Every structure is written in C-alpha cells, then in structure tokens.
PDB file of C-alpha atoms in Angstrom:
ATOM      1  CA  MET A 169      -5.301 -20.715  -9.623  1.00 45.00           C
ATOM      2  CA  GLN A 170      -2.207 -21.457  -7.690  1.00 45.00           C
ATOM      3  CA  PRO A 171      -2.741 -24.392  -5.050  1.00 45.00           C
ATOM      4  CA  ASN A 172      -0.856 -22.488  -2.320  1.00 48.00           C
ATOM      5  CA  ARG A 173      -2.777 -19.581  -2.561  1.00 49.00           C
ATOM      6  CA  GLY A 174      -6.411 -21.134  -2.524  1.00 47.00           C
ATOM      7  CA  ASP A 175      -6.808 -20.729   1.235  1.00 47.00           C
ATOM      8  CA  GLN A 176      -6.466 -16.916   1.368  1.00 49.00           C
ATOM      9  CA  LEU A 177      -9.579 -15.541   2.411  1.00 49.00           C
ATOM     10  CA  VAL A 178     -10.758 -11.767   1.004  1.00 49.00           C
ATOM     11  CA  VAL A 179     -13.892  -9.931   1.853  1.00 46.00           C
ATOM     12  CA  ALA A 180     -16.263 -10.201  -1.160  1.00 46.00           C
ATOM     13  CA  GLY A 181     -16.538  -6.892  -2.834  1.00 45.00           C
ATOM     14  CA  MET A 182     -13.273  -5.414  -1.471  1.00 46.00           C
ATOM     15  CA  ASN A 183     -11.425  -2.917  -3.879  1.00 46.00           C
ATOM     16  CA  PRO A 184      -8.234  -4.894  -5.173  1.00 45.00           C
ATOM     17  CA  ASN A 185      -6.355  -1.828  -4.249  1.00 45.00           C
ATOM     18  CA  SER A 186      -7.086  -2.086  -0.489  1.00 45.00           C
ATOM     19  CA  LEU A 187      -5.215  -5.399  -0.507  1.00 43.00           C
ATOM     20  CA  VAL A 188      -1.975  -3.743  -0.295  1.00 41.00           C
ATOM     21  CA  ALA A 189      -3.349  -0.742   2.088  1.00 40.00           C
ATOM     22  CA  ARG A 190      -1.897  -0.200   5.350  1.00 39.00           C
ATOM     23  CA  ASN A 191      -4.764  -2.288   7.215  1.00 47.00           C
ATOM     24  CA  SER A 192      -4.406  -5.917   6.664  1.00 64.00           C
ATOM     25  CA  VAL A 193      -7.139  -8.176   4.902  1.00 72.00           C
ATOM     26  CA  PHE A 194      -7.608  -9.928   8.217  1.00 79.00           C
ATOM     27  CA  ASP A 195      -8.128  -6.728  10.141  1.00 84.00           C
ATOM     28  CA  ARG A 196     -10.911  -5.907   7.755  1.00 84.00           C
ATOM     29  CA  ILE A 197     -12.600  -9.004   8.253  1.00 87.00           C
ATOM     30  CA  HIS A 198     -12.153  -9.198  11.892  1.00 91.00           C
ATOM     31  CA  ARG A 199     -13.815  -5.921  12.435  1.00 91.00           C
ATOM     32  CA  GLY A 200     -16.621  -6.628  10.381  1.00 91.00           C
ATOM     33  CA  THR A 201     -17.074 -10.128  12.442  1.00 94.00           C
ATOM     34  CA  SER A 202     -16.645  -8.401  15.616  1.00 95.00           C
ATOM     35  CA  PHE A 203     -19.607  -6.130  14.788  1.00 95.00           C
ATOM     36  CA  ILE A 204     -21.529  -9.311  13.820  1.00 94.00           C
ATOM     37  CA  VAL A 205     -20.755 -10.797  16.966  1.00 96.00           C
ATOM     38  CA  PHE A 206     -22.153  -7.579  18.888  1.00 96.00           C
ATOM     39  CA  ILE A 207     -25.271  -7.602  17.111  1.00 94.00           C
ATOM     40  CA  ASP A 208     -25.709 -11.364  17.479  1.00 94.00           C
ATOM     41  CA  GLY A 209     -25.175 -10.831  21.023  1.00 94.00           C
ATOM     42  CA  LEU A 210     -27.873  -8.569  21.470  1.00 95.00           C
ATOM     43  CA  ILE A 211     -30.252 -11.108  19.525  1.00 94.00           C
ATOM     44  CA  VAL A 212     -28.809 -14.158  21.690  1.00 94.00           C
ATOM     45  CA  MET A 213     -29.842 -11.857  24.961  1.00 95.00           C
ATOM     46  CA  TYR A 214     -33.518 -11.373  23.714  1.00 93.00           C
ATOM     47  CA  LEU A 215     -33.806 -15.126  22.821  1.00 92.00           C
ATOM     48  CA  PHE A 216     -32.455 -16.226  26.083  1.00 93.00           C
ATOM     49  CA  TRP A 217     -34.792 -13.843  27.967  1.00 92.00           C
ATOM     50  CA  ALA A 218     -37.623 -14.730  25.771  1.00 91.00           C
ATOM     51  CA  LEU A 219     -37.098 -18.387  26.976  1.00 90.00           C
ATOM     52  CA  ALA A 220     -36.641 -17.747  30.334  1.00 91.00           C
ATOM     53  CA  SER A 221     -39.748 -15.738  30.661  1.00 91.00           C
ATOM     54  CA  LEU A 222     -41.572 -18.765  29.388  1.00 89.00           C
ATOM     55  CA  ILE A 223     -40.267 -21.023  31.948  1.00 88.00           C
ATOM     56  CA  SER A 224     -40.166 -18.491  34.815  1.00 86.00           C
ATOM     57  CA  PRO A 225     -40.788 -14.996  34.561  1.00 83.00           C
ATOM     58  CA  ALA A 226     -39.177 -14.293  38.091  1.00 82.00           C
ATOM     59  CA  MET A 227     -35.972 -15.538  36.878  1.00 86.00           C
ATOM     60  CA  SER A 228     -35.773 -13.844  33.373  1.00 89.00           C
ATOM     61  CA  SER A 229     -34.470 -10.627  34.502  1.00 89.00           C
ATOM     62  CA  LEU A 230     -31.539 -12.919  36.220  1.00 92.00           C
ATOM     63  CA  VAL A 231     -31.018 -14.788  32.977  1.00 92.00           C
ATOM     64  CA  LEU A 232     -30.809 -11.586  31.057  1.00 92.00           C
ATOM     65  CA  GLY A 233     -28.568 -10.152  33.367  1.00 93.00           C
ATOM     66  CA  PHE A 234     -25.995 -13.197  33.078  1.00 95.00           C
ATOM     67  CA  VAL A 235     -26.352 -13.398  29.185  1.00 95.00           C
ATOM     68  CA  THR A 236     -25.747  -9.610  28.876  1.00 95.00           C
ATOM     69  CA  ILE A 237     -22.489  -9.953  30.800  1.00 96.00           C
ATOM     70  CA  PHE A 238     -21.468 -12.686  28.900  1.00 96.00           C
ATOM     71  CA  SER A 239     -22.081 -11.275  25.642  1.00 96.00           C
ATOM     72  CA  PHE A 240     -20.541  -8.066  26.267  1.00 96.00           C
ATOM     73  CA  MET A 241     -17.219  -9.548  27.621  1.00 97.00           C
ATOM     74  CA  THR A 242     -16.957 -12.085  24.817  1.00 97.00           C
ATOM     75  CA  TRP A 243     -17.465  -9.206  22.440  1.00 97.00           C
ATOM     76  CA  ASN A 244     -15.049  -7.212  23.924  1.00 96.00           C
ATOM     77  CA  ALA A 245     -12.668  -9.812  24.141  1.00 96.00           C
ATOM     78  CA  TYR A 246     -12.973 -11.053  20.654  1.00 97.00           C
ATOM     79  CA  ARG A 247     -12.388  -7.479  19.534  1.00 94.00           C
ATOM     80  CA  SER A 248      -9.291  -7.639  21.270  1.00 93.00           C
ATOM     81  CA  ARG A 249      -8.453 -11.293  20.118  1.00 93.00           C
ATOM     82  CA  ALA A 250      -8.453 -12.797  23.323  1.00 94.00           C
ATOM     83  CA  VAL A 251      -7.789 -16.182  22.809  1.00 94.00           C
ATOM     84  CA  TRP A 252     -10.669 -17.608  24.998  1.00 95.00           C
ATOM     85  CA  ALA A 253     -13.118 -15.600  23.107  1.00 95.00           C
ATOM     86  CA  TYR A 254     -12.701 -17.379  19.719  1.00 96.00           C
ATOM     87  CA  TRP A 255     -15.074 -20.108  19.783  1.00 96.00           C
ATOM     88  CA  PRO A 256     -17.482 -18.376  22.308  1.00 96.00           C
ATOM     89  CA  ALA A 257     -18.156 -15.466  19.993  1.00 96.00           C
ATOM     90  CA  SER A 258     -18.589 -18.081  17.143  1.00 96.00           C
ATOM     91  CA  ILE A 259     -21.169 -20.006  19.188  1.00 96.00           C
ATOM     92  CA  LEU A 260     -22.868 -16.694  19.755  1.00 95.00           C
ATOM     93  CA  ILE A 261     -22.951 -16.339  15.896  1.00 96.00           C
ATOM     94  CA  LEU A 262     -24.119 -19.685  15.228  1.00 95.00           C
ATOM     95  CA  ILE A 263     -27.009 -19.422  17.962  1.00 95.00           C
ATOM     96  CA  ALA A 264     -28.027 -16.208  16.083  1.00 95.00           C
ATOM     97  CA  ALA A 265     -28.003 -18.041  12.679  1.00 94.00           C
ATOM     98  CA  LEU A 266     -30.252 -20.654  14.182  1.00 95.00           C
ATOM     99  CA  PHE A 267     -32.845 -18.246  15.489  1.00 93.00           C
ATOM    100  CA  PHE A 268     -32.743 -16.660  12.058  1.00 93.00           C
ATOM    101  CA  GLY A 269     -33.157 -19.936  10.300  1.00 93.00           C
ATOM    102  CA  LEU A 270     -36.131 -20.811  12.343  1.00 93.00           C
ATOM    103  CA  ASN A 271     -37.788 -17.425  11.464  1.00 91.00           C
ATOM    104  CA  ALA A 272     -37.070 -17.876   7.869  1.00 91.00           C
ATOM    105  CA  LEU A 273     -38.575 -21.451   8.004  1.00 92.00           C
ATOM    106  CA  GLU A 274     -41.548 -20.104   9.734  1.00 88.00           C
ATOM    107  CA  SER A 275     -42.022 -17.203   7.272  1.00 87.00           C
ATOM    108  CA  LEU A 276     -41.468 -19.884   4.312  1.00 88.00           C
ATOM    109  CA  LEU A 277     -44.640 -21.952   5.793  1.00 88.00           C
ATOM    110  CA  PHE A 278     -46.334 -18.515   5.915  1.00 83.00           C
ATOM    111  CA  VAL A 279     -45.766 -17.942   2.191  1.00 84.00           C
ATOM    112  CA  ILE A 280     -46.631 -21.464   1.248  1.00 86.00           C
ATOM    113  CA  ALA A 281     -50.056 -20.959   3.173  1.00 83.00           C
ATOM    114  CA  GLY A 282     -50.655 -18.129   0.893  1.00 79.00           C
ATOM    115  CA  ASN A 283     -49.541 -14.979   2.870  1.00 79.00           C
ATOM    116  CA  ILE A 284     -47.509 -13.311   0.243  1.00 80.00           C
ATOM    117  CA  GLY A 285     -46.906 -10.517   2.786  1.00 74.00           C
ATOM    118  CA  GLY A 286     -44.318 -12.559   4.385  1.00 77.00           C
ATOM    119  CA  LEU A 287     -41.720 -12.978   1.386  1.00 83.00           C
ATOM    120  CA  LEU A 288     -39.992  -9.689   2.539  1.00 84.00           C
ATOM    121  CA  PHE A 289     -39.404 -11.174   6.194  1.00 85.00           C
ATOM    122  CA  LEU A 290     -38.454 -14.545   4.467  1.00 86.00           C
ATOM    123  CA  PHE A 291     -35.869 -12.709   2.343  1.00 89.00           C
ATOM    124  CA  LEU A 292     -34.498 -10.693   5.361  1.00 89.00           C
ATOM    125  CA  THR A 293     -34.253 -13.650   7.784  1.00 91.00           C
ATOM    126  CA  GLY A 294     -33.050 -15.827   5.039  1.00 90.00           C
ATOM    127  CA  TRP A 295     -30.164 -13.420   4.126  1.00 91.00           C
ATOM    128  CA  ALA A 296     -29.167 -13.215   7.923  1.00 91.00           C
ATOM    129  CA  THR A 297     -29.160 -16.683   8.302  1.00 92.00           C
ATOM    130  CA  LEU A 298     -26.806 -17.422   5.141  1.00 91.00           C
ATOM    131  CA  GLY A 299     -24.809 -14.500   6.507  1.00 89.00           C
ATOM    132  CA  SER A 300     -24.483 -15.588   9.907  1.00 92.00           C
ATOM    133  CA  PHE A 301     -23.476 -19.069   8.892  1.00 91.00           C
ATOM    134  CA  ARG A 302     -20.935 -18.041   6.699  1.00 90.00           C
ATOM    135  CA  ARG A 303     -19.483 -15.769   9.392  1.00 91.00           C
ATOM    136  CA  PHE A 304     -19.639 -18.862  11.576  1.00 93.00           C
ATOM    137  CA  MET A 305     -17.596 -20.928   9.006  1.00 91.00           C
ATOM    138  CA  TYR A 306     -15.011 -18.199   9.034  1.00 88.00           C
ATOM    139  CA  HIS A 307     -13.572 -19.538  12.258  1.00 92.00           C
ATOM    140  CA  PHE A 308     -12.723 -23.166  10.695  1.00 89.00           C
ATOM    141  CA  ASN A 309     -10.582 -21.357   8.042  1.00 84.00           C
ATOM    142  CA  PRO A 310      -6.945 -21.788   8.876  1.00 82.00           C
ATOM    143  CA  MET A 311      -5.942 -18.530   7.471  1.00 80.00           C
ATOM    144  CA  TYR A 312      -8.655 -16.565   9.691  1.00 86.00           C
ATOM    145  CA  LYS A 313      -7.280 -18.534  12.865  1.00 87.00           C
ATOM    146  CA  ALA A 314      -3.553 -17.694  11.803  1.00 84.00           C
ATOM    147  CA  GLY A 315      -4.798 -14.158  11.728  1.00 85.00           C
ATOM    148  CA  TYR A 316      -6.794 -14.069  14.857  1.00 91.00           C
ATOM    149  CA  PHE A 317      -4.087 -15.935  17.062  1.00 89.00           C
ATOM    150  CA  ASN A 318      -1.022 -14.109  15.704  1.00 81.00           C
ATOM    151  CA  ASN A 319      -1.022 -10.485  16.362  1.00 61.00           C
ATOM    152  CA  ASP A 320       2.431  -9.707  14.652  1.00 53.00           C
ATOM    153  CA  SER A 321       1.676 -10.935  11.170  1.00 47.00           C
ATOM    154  CA  ASP A 322      -1.598 -12.441  10.146  1.00 44.00           C
ATOM    155  CA  GLY A 323      -0.181 -14.155   6.896  1.00 46.00           C
ATOM    156  CA  MET A 324      -3.123 -12.919   4.945  1.00 48.00           C
ATOM    157  CA  ASP A 325      -1.649  -9.774   2.978  1.00 50.00           C
ATOM    158  CA  PHE A 326      -0.672 -10.616  -0.365  1.00 53.00           C
ATOM    159  CA  LYS A 327      -0.049  -9.020  -3.865  1.00 61.00           C
ATOM    160  CA  LEU A 328      -1.556 -10.092  -6.956  1.00 65.00           C
ATOM    161  CA  GLU A 329       0.969 -11.834  -9.293  1.00 70.00           C
ATOM    162  CA  GLN A 330       1.622 -11.247 -12.742  1.00 71.00           C
ATOM    163  CA  GLY A 331      -1.600 -12.528 -14.738  1.00 73.00           C
ATOM    164  CA  GLU A 332      -3.807 -12.914 -11.512  1.00 74.00           C
ATOM    165  CA  MET A 333      -7.007 -11.104 -10.796  1.00 74.00           C
ATOM    166  CA  LEU A 334      -9.560 -11.292  -8.269  1.00 70.00           C
ATOM    167  CA  ALA A 335     -12.864 -13.402  -8.693  1.00 72.00           C
ATOM    168  CA  ALA A 336     -15.741 -14.446  -6.240  1.00 68.00           C
ATOM    169  CA  CYS A 337     -16.741 -17.916  -5.941  1.00 74.00           C
ATOM    170  CA  PRO A 338     -20.283 -17.998  -7.330  1.00 70.00           C
ATOM    171  CA  LYS A 339     -21.726 -19.539  -4.464  1.00 69.00           C
ATOM    172  CA  CYS A 340     -20.048 -18.321  -1.316  1.00 65.00           C
ATOM    173  CA  MET A 341     -18.463 -15.300  -2.405  1.00 60.00           C
ATOM    174  CA  ALA A 342     -15.171 -15.772  -1.214  1.00 66.00           C
ATOM    175  CA  VAL A 343     -12.919 -13.808  -3.347  1.00 66.00           C
ATOM    176  CA  LEU A 344      -9.840 -15.627  -4.728  1.00 73.00           C
ATOM    177  CA  ALA A 345      -6.700 -14.858  -6.814  1.00 75.00           C
ATOM    178  CA  ILE A 346      -7.056 -16.795 -10.106  1.00 78.00           C
ATOM    179  CA  ARG A 347      -5.418 -16.786 -13.448  1.00 79.00           C
ATOM    180  CA  PRO A 348      -8.193 -16.690 -15.808  1.00 75.00           C
ATOM    181  CA  SER A 349      -6.172 -18.314 -19.011  1.00 72.00           C
ATOM    182  CA  MET A 350      -5.405 -21.261 -16.772  1.00 76.00           C
ATOM    183  CA  LEU A 351      -9.020 -21.379 -15.176  1.00 74.00           C
ATOM    184  CA  SER A 352     -10.782 -24.669 -16.177  1.00 74.00           C
ATOM    185  CA  ALA A 353     -14.178 -26.552 -15.593  1.00 76.00           C
ATOM    186  CA  SER A 354     -12.630 -28.941 -13.024  1.00 79.00           C
ATOM    187  CA  ASP A 355     -11.450 -25.876 -10.764  1.00 81.00           C
ATOM    188  CA  ARG A 356     -13.305 -25.563  -7.362  1.00 81.00           C
ATOM    189  CA  CYS A 357     -13.560 -23.126  -4.678  1.00 81.00           C
ATOM    190  CA  PRO A 358     -11.212 -24.331  -1.736  1.00 78.00           C
ATOM    191  CA  HIS A 359     -13.709 -23.093   0.857  1.00 72.00           C
ATOM    192  CA  CYS A 360     -17.028 -24.426  -0.297  1.00 76.00           C
ATOM    193  CA  GLN A 361     -15.832 -26.901  -3.156  1.00 79.00           C
ATOM    194  CA  ALA A 362     -18.377 -25.423  -5.524  1.00 79.00           C
ATOM    195  CA  PRO A 363     -17.320 -25.269  -9.455  1.00 82.00           C
ATOM    196  CA  LEU A 364     -15.680 -21.901 -10.149  1.00 77.00           C
ATOM    197  CA  ILE A 365     -17.067 -22.249 -13.590  1.00 77.00           C
ATOM    198  CA  ASP A 366     -20.914 -23.059 -14.003  1.00 74.00           C
ATOM    199  CA  PRO A 367     -21.369 -26.447 -15.646  1.00 75.00           C
ATOM    200  CA  GLN A 368     -23.858 -24.910 -17.971  1.00 73.00           C
ATOM    201  CA  LEU A 369     -21.630 -22.161 -18.996  1.00 70.00           C
ATOM    202  CA  ALA A 370     -18.759 -24.386 -19.436  1.00 68.00           C
ATOM    203  CA  ALA A 371     -20.738 -26.723 -21.516  1.00 71.00           C
ATOM    204  CA  LYS A 372     -22.244 -23.737 -23.648  1.00 67.00           C
ATOM    205  CA  TYR A 373     -18.474 -22.563 -24.478  1.00 66.00           C
ATOM    206  CA  GLY A 374     -17.123 -26.166 -24.918  1.00 64.00           C
ATOM    207  CA  LEU A 375     -14.862 -26.057 -21.710  1.00 60.00           C
ATOM    208  CA  THR A 376     -13.780 -29.573 -20.804  1.00 56.00           C
ATOM    209  CA  GLU A 377     -12.342 -31.052 -17.373  1.00 53.00           C
ATOM    210  CA  GLU A 378      -8.989 -31.132 -18.909  1.00 46.00           C
ATOM    211  CA  GLU A 379      -8.645 -27.581 -20.190  1.00 41.00           C
TER     212      GLU A 379
END
C-alpha cells in the first residue's frame, strides 16, 4: 500500500468500476452522509421534544419547533456544502449516535437480565451506533474535509495503479487501494490503525512483521 494514497476514503462495498464514473467518490459519500444527517435530525427532534416534555410540557412545542427549524436548515445547508453547516451536521450525527448507544446499553442490560427478546433491538441499536459514529468520524478525515470545502475538485477520485486492488479494512470497513504482493503483517489501516492482516492469520501462514 502506497503511503501517499493511504488517506483516500472510499465507501465500503463500492463497485471498483464506479471509481472512475462521472460522479466522484466524495459525492457518493456526501449524499449518503446527508441522508444520515436528515434521519438523525428527526431523531434529535424527538429526543429534545421528549426531554422538554419531562421538564416543562408547556414549552415542549416551542423546543420542538426550534429544533425542527435548526435541523432542517442544517441538513439543507449541509447537502449544499455550506461552510457553516459542516460541524453542526456532524454534531447532529453524534447526538443521534449517543442516543443509539444508550438504547443499545439498555438493551444489553435487558439481555443480561434474561430478556432474550431484546437481542434484536440490541443488534439494531448497536449497528446504528457504530454506523453513526463512523459517519461522525468522517468529518475528521482530511480528504473528506477537502471534498466538502472544495467544490471544484474534491481530490478523492483516483484510478487503481498497476498491481493494486481494493480491499476493506477488517475493522472499520474503509476501502483501501493495496498491493497484495507487498502487504505485510505490519501494515495498518490509516483510518483506525487496526492491522490489515489478522495476527492469527499471519501466524498461521508464517507472515512476519518484516515481510
């Protein structure tokens, strides 16, 4: 894997041929993230309404109206790549991720207590938590920032070079351009720093850190 290509971010599961399609890689990621911002905005609206109802039912409608306007404006601006919406949109995703995480923790406690029926809800909320946190972390990726703030060229389109192939990180599922013949047990994902080759698999086939 070439060091200068390690920060390139690609949607997991993307068809390799689509990398050279008319729409850029960033556009595809941004459209998906914009949809997540919209859905998470609805969740944040419900969350703030529920909290306001517990504190003061009389002002719950006012809080709901304010959060609705803020969420819609943020989503619409984020979809259009407005500069001011970058971090507010990521905060909406983070709040939703924390909400999912609390629900996942509650479901886990139910399962531990013997309520096996909570396994499905635990899986759904756990998956939503990981997905939302992953989308939130996108906003710290320098290539994603470059694509968002630069409307002329996002710098994320690239063609596979001779001997390269696409492979997903086994932990964070970020798709990387790698050279299989040069991959060693010491190579790590540039996004989550997890080993690209499972240590047990490397030991099984005699791969060393130097290979």
